[in-house]
């Protein structure tokens, strides 16, 4: 290109040409590119399916986290109403963490959405170009001498080849990003499996789970209420023990 | 001239814009060589903007080879640097 000596674009173009130079004989180019075209279309379809799978997985994590946020909020309220500010604080800290994760998941899902849309668009574009190439090839063979046809078909093949290289690059980049997200999703699943988000397991050593403590508090206060009722029935008039103090030895024994 | 923005589309551009594009291209390389990430992204954005504004997207049924190919719009500075020193986006 006269007047176009920009190094960046030149480097990229030179590299793409190198990819395309592998099939130099135009008659071979025809067969080679047709086969390659079909292979690539299959690969793009597979690439799109990969992106969709990753997206669905992230969406599932989103749902779980959303439920977790609601649950932790309820727990915090419950804990506070029981006078357990420490427990409420732990629940709210976990809620903050879950919300942070949710935010980054939202971004990732949005990015996968746009990658999916762009790959679908590129796949359709490539399909159109391939159809065009097949039609054009026949027209050229019918209209030109063998030598001329070779040159013209080769030119058209270069146009398709460049598009193929470009779709390949787009797909590779989309898959690389999807791979990063998948690694992140795996890490989150592992966290979950390790109990970070799990109700029944403790968050870290020595720290009782919020649910269990709350359950203890609730059952403790039910017992207290029962005791209170009994005392009232017996007319002893003795004031009921404070529920938190009553719950203390129980937790220590379990810990 | 026909310009491709990698992973995006091909555009048909007036020859008159070649010099402006060329200058920006060289500036982008200079920014990469100077290790100036902000400047690189700034210049590269200008290039993309110029092509999208001045260029007409090619029809899906056109089988044209590009005269110029720009890197993908989401290229990172690390990738851009690798383009000139290492294997870059497309392995040698």
PDB file of C-alpha atoms in Angstrom, chain A residues 1-13 15-20 22 118 121-122 124-125 128-130 132-134 136 155-160 162-163 166 169-170 173 177, chain B residues 1 4 6-10 15 18-19 21-22 25-26 28-29 33 40 44 47 59-72 74-75 79 83-84 86-90 92:
ATOM      1  CA  UNK A   1       0.000   0.000   0.000  1.00  0.00           C
ATOM      2  CA  UNK A   2       1.677   3.233  -1.083  1.00  0.00           C
ATOM      3  CA  UNK A   3       2.032   5.716   1.752  1.00  0.00           C
ATOM      4  CA  UNK A   4       1.177   3.112   4.321  1.00  0.00           C
ATOM      5  CA  UNK A   5       4.286   2.217   6.232  1.00  0.00           C
ATOM      6  CA  UNK A   6       2.843   2.163   9.722  1.00  0.00           C
ATOM      7  CA  UNK A   7       4.756  -0.461  11.627  1.00  0.00           C
ATOM      8  CA  UNK A   8       1.975  -1.793  13.785  1.00  0.00           C
ATOM      9  CA  UNK A   9      -0.485  -2.476  10.986  1.00  0.00           C
ATOM     10  CA  UNK A  10       2.331  -3.755   8.783  1.00  0.00           C
ATOM     11  CA  UNK A  11       3.419  -6.264  11.382  1.00  0.00           C
ATOM     12  CA  UNK A  12      -0.125  -7.574  11.826  1.00  0.00           C
ATOM     13  CA  UNK A  13      -0.731  -7.800   8.097  1.00  0.00           C
ATOM     14  CA  UNK A  15       1.749 -12.107  10.046  1.00  0.00           C
ATOM     15  CA  UNK A  16      -1.697 -12.790   8.644  1.00  0.00           C
ATOM     16  CA  UNK A  17      -0.222 -13.113   5.151  1.00  0.00           C
ATOM     17  CA  UNK A  18       2.237 -15.620   6.500  1.00  0.00           C
ATOM     18  CA  UNK A  19      -0.652 -17.702   7.775  1.00  0.00           C
ATOM     19  CA  UNK A  20      -2.280 -17.577   4.363  1.00  0.00           C
ATOM     20  CA  UNK A  22       0.741 -21.934   3.453  1.00  0.00           C
ATOM     21  CA  UNK A 118     -19.995 -10.870  18.411  1.00  0.00           C
ATOM     22  CA  UNK A 121     -22.247 -12.217  14.088  1.00  0.00           C
ATOM     23  CA  UNK A 122     -18.777 -13.150  12.856  1.00  0.00           C
ATOM     24  CA  UNK A 124     -22.695 -15.516  10.048  1.00  0.00           C
ATOM     25  CA  UNK A 125     -20.451 -13.112   8.200  1.00  0.00           C
ATOM     26  CA  UNK A 128     -21.853 -15.526   3.854  1.00  0.00           C
ATOM     27  CA  UNK A 129     -18.321 -14.970   2.588  1.00  0.00           C
ATOM     28  CA  UNK A 130     -17.779 -18.691   2.128  1.00  0.00           C
ATOM     29  CA  UNK A 132     -19.961 -16.049  -1.914  1.00  0.00           C
ATOM     30  CA  UNK A 133     -16.580 -17.635  -2.542  1.00  0.00           C
ATOM     31  CA  UNK A 134     -18.133 -20.896  -3.750  1.00  0.00           C
ATOM     32  CA  UNK A 136     -17.717 -16.763  -7.395  1.00  0.00           C
ATOM     33  CA  UNK A 155      -7.522 -13.334  -4.900  1.00  0.00           C
ATOM     34  CA  UNK A 156     -10.978 -14.290  -3.730  1.00  0.00           C
ATOM     35  CA  UNK A 157      -9.467 -17.054  -1.615  1.00  0.00           C
ATOM     36  CA  UNK A 158      -7.185 -14.484   0.021  1.00  0.00           C
ATOM     37  CA  UNK A 159     -10.233 -12.404   0.956  1.00  0.00           C
ATOM     38  CA  UNK A 160     -11.908 -15.425   2.517  1.00  0.00           C
ATOM     39  CA  UNK A 162      -8.158 -13.204   5.779  1.00  0.00           C
ATOM     40  CA  UNK A 163     -11.690 -13.387   7.156  1.00  0.00           C
ATOM     41  CA  UNK A 166      -9.748 -12.919  11.690  1.00  0.00           C
ATOM     42  CA  UNK A 169      -8.327 -14.625  16.185  1.00  0.00           C
ATOM     43  CA  UNK A 170     -11.674 -13.364  17.535  1.00  0.00           C
ATOM     44  CA  UNK A 173      -9.433 -14.153  22.248  1.00  0.00           C
ATOM     45  CA  UNK A 177     -11.114 -14.624  28.323  1.00  0.00           C
TER      46      UNK A 177
ATOM     47  CA  UNK B   1      -7.902   1.484   0.558  1.00  0.00           C
ATOM     48  CA  UNK B   4      -9.444  -4.154   8.699  1.00  0.00           C
ATOM     49  CA  UNK B   6      -8.940  -7.195  13.576  1.00  0.00           C
ATOM     50  CA  UNK B   7     -11.819  -9.156  15.159  1.00  0.00           C
ATOM     51  CA  UNK B   8     -14.201  -6.361  14.154  1.00  0.00           C
ATOM     52  CA  UNK B   9     -14.717  -5.583  10.476  1.00  0.00           C
ATOM     53  CA  UNK B  10     -13.256  -4.383   7.194  1.00  0.00           C
ATOM     54  CA  UNK B  15      -6.871   7.202   0.187  1.00  0.00           C
ATOM     55  CA  UNK B  18      -3.831   6.997   4.656  1.00  0.00           C
ATOM     56  CA  UNK B  19      -1.296   9.569   5.850  1.00  0.00           C
ATOM     57  CA  UNK B  21      -3.616   6.726   9.797  1.00  0.00           C
ATOM     58  CA  UNK B  22       0.024   6.077   9.055  1.00  0.00           C
ATOM     59  CA  UNK B  25       0.272   4.029  13.585  1.00  0.00           C
ATOM     60  CA  UNK B  26       3.860   5.199  13.957  1.00  0.00           C
ATOM     61  CA  UNK B  28       1.397   4.084  18.568  1.00  0.00           C
ATOM     62  CA  UNK B  29       4.580   2.106  17.985  1.00  0.00           C
ATOM     63  CA  UNK B  33       8.649   1.505  22.577  1.00  0.00           C
ATOM     64  CA  UNK B  40      -0.555   4.018  23.404  1.00  0.00           C
ATOM     65  CA  UNK B  44      -4.795   3.561  19.272  1.00  0.00           C
ATOM     66  CA  UNK B  47      -6.840   5.216  14.981  1.00  0.00           C
ATOM     67  CA  UNK B  59     -20.511  -5.915   2.685  1.00  0.00           C
ATOM     68  CA  UNK B  60     -20.517  -9.497   3.925  1.00  0.00           C
ATOM     69  CA  UNK B  61     -20.416 -10.718   0.329  1.00  0.00           C
ATOM     70  CA  UNK B  62     -17.254  -8.813  -0.590  1.00  0.00           C
ATOM     71  CA  UNK B  63     -14.112 -10.930  -0.790  1.00  0.00           C
ATOM     72  CA  UNK B  64     -11.376  -8.351  -0.518  1.00  0.00           C
ATOM     73  CA  UNK B  65      -7.926  -8.557   0.946  1.00  0.00           C
ATOM     74  CA  UNK B  66      -7.122  -5.700   3.317  1.00  0.00           C
ATOM     75  CA  UNK B  67      -4.343  -3.202   2.597  1.00  0.00           C
ATOM     76  CA  UNK B  68      -3.942  -2.482   6.267  1.00  0.00           C
ATOM     77  CA  UNK B  69      -4.824  -4.556   9.318  1.00  0.00           C
ATOM     78  CA  UNK B  70      -5.094  -2.942  12.739  1.00  0.00           C
ATOM     79  CA  UNK B  71      -4.840  -4.991  15.927  1.00  0.00           C
ATOM     80  CA  UNK B  72      -8.046  -5.941  17.785  1.00  0.00           C
ATOM     81  CA  UNK B  74      -9.248  -4.852  23.009  1.00  0.00           C
ATOM     82  CA  UNK B  75      -5.494  -5.289  22.578  1.00  0.00           C
ATOM     83  CA  UNK B  79       0.133  -7.710  23.789  1.00  0.00           C
ATOM     84  CA  UNK B  83       3.782  -7.555  18.806  1.00  0.00           C
ATOM     85  CA  UNK B  84       7.031  -5.681  18.201  1.00  0.00           C
ATOM     86  CA  UNK B  86       8.078 -11.167  20.541  1.00  0.00           C
ATOM     87  CA  UNK B  87       5.596 -13.420  18.867  1.00  0.00           C
ATOM     88  CA  UNK B  88       2.632 -11.138  19.371  1.00  0.00           C
ATOM     89  CA  UNK B  89      -0.960 -11.936  18.563  1.00  0.00           C
ATOM     90  CA  UNK B  90      -0.058 -14.326  15.790  1.00  0.00           C
ATOM     91  CA  UNK B  92       5.732 -16.323  13.934  1.00  0.00           C
TER      92      UNK B  92
END
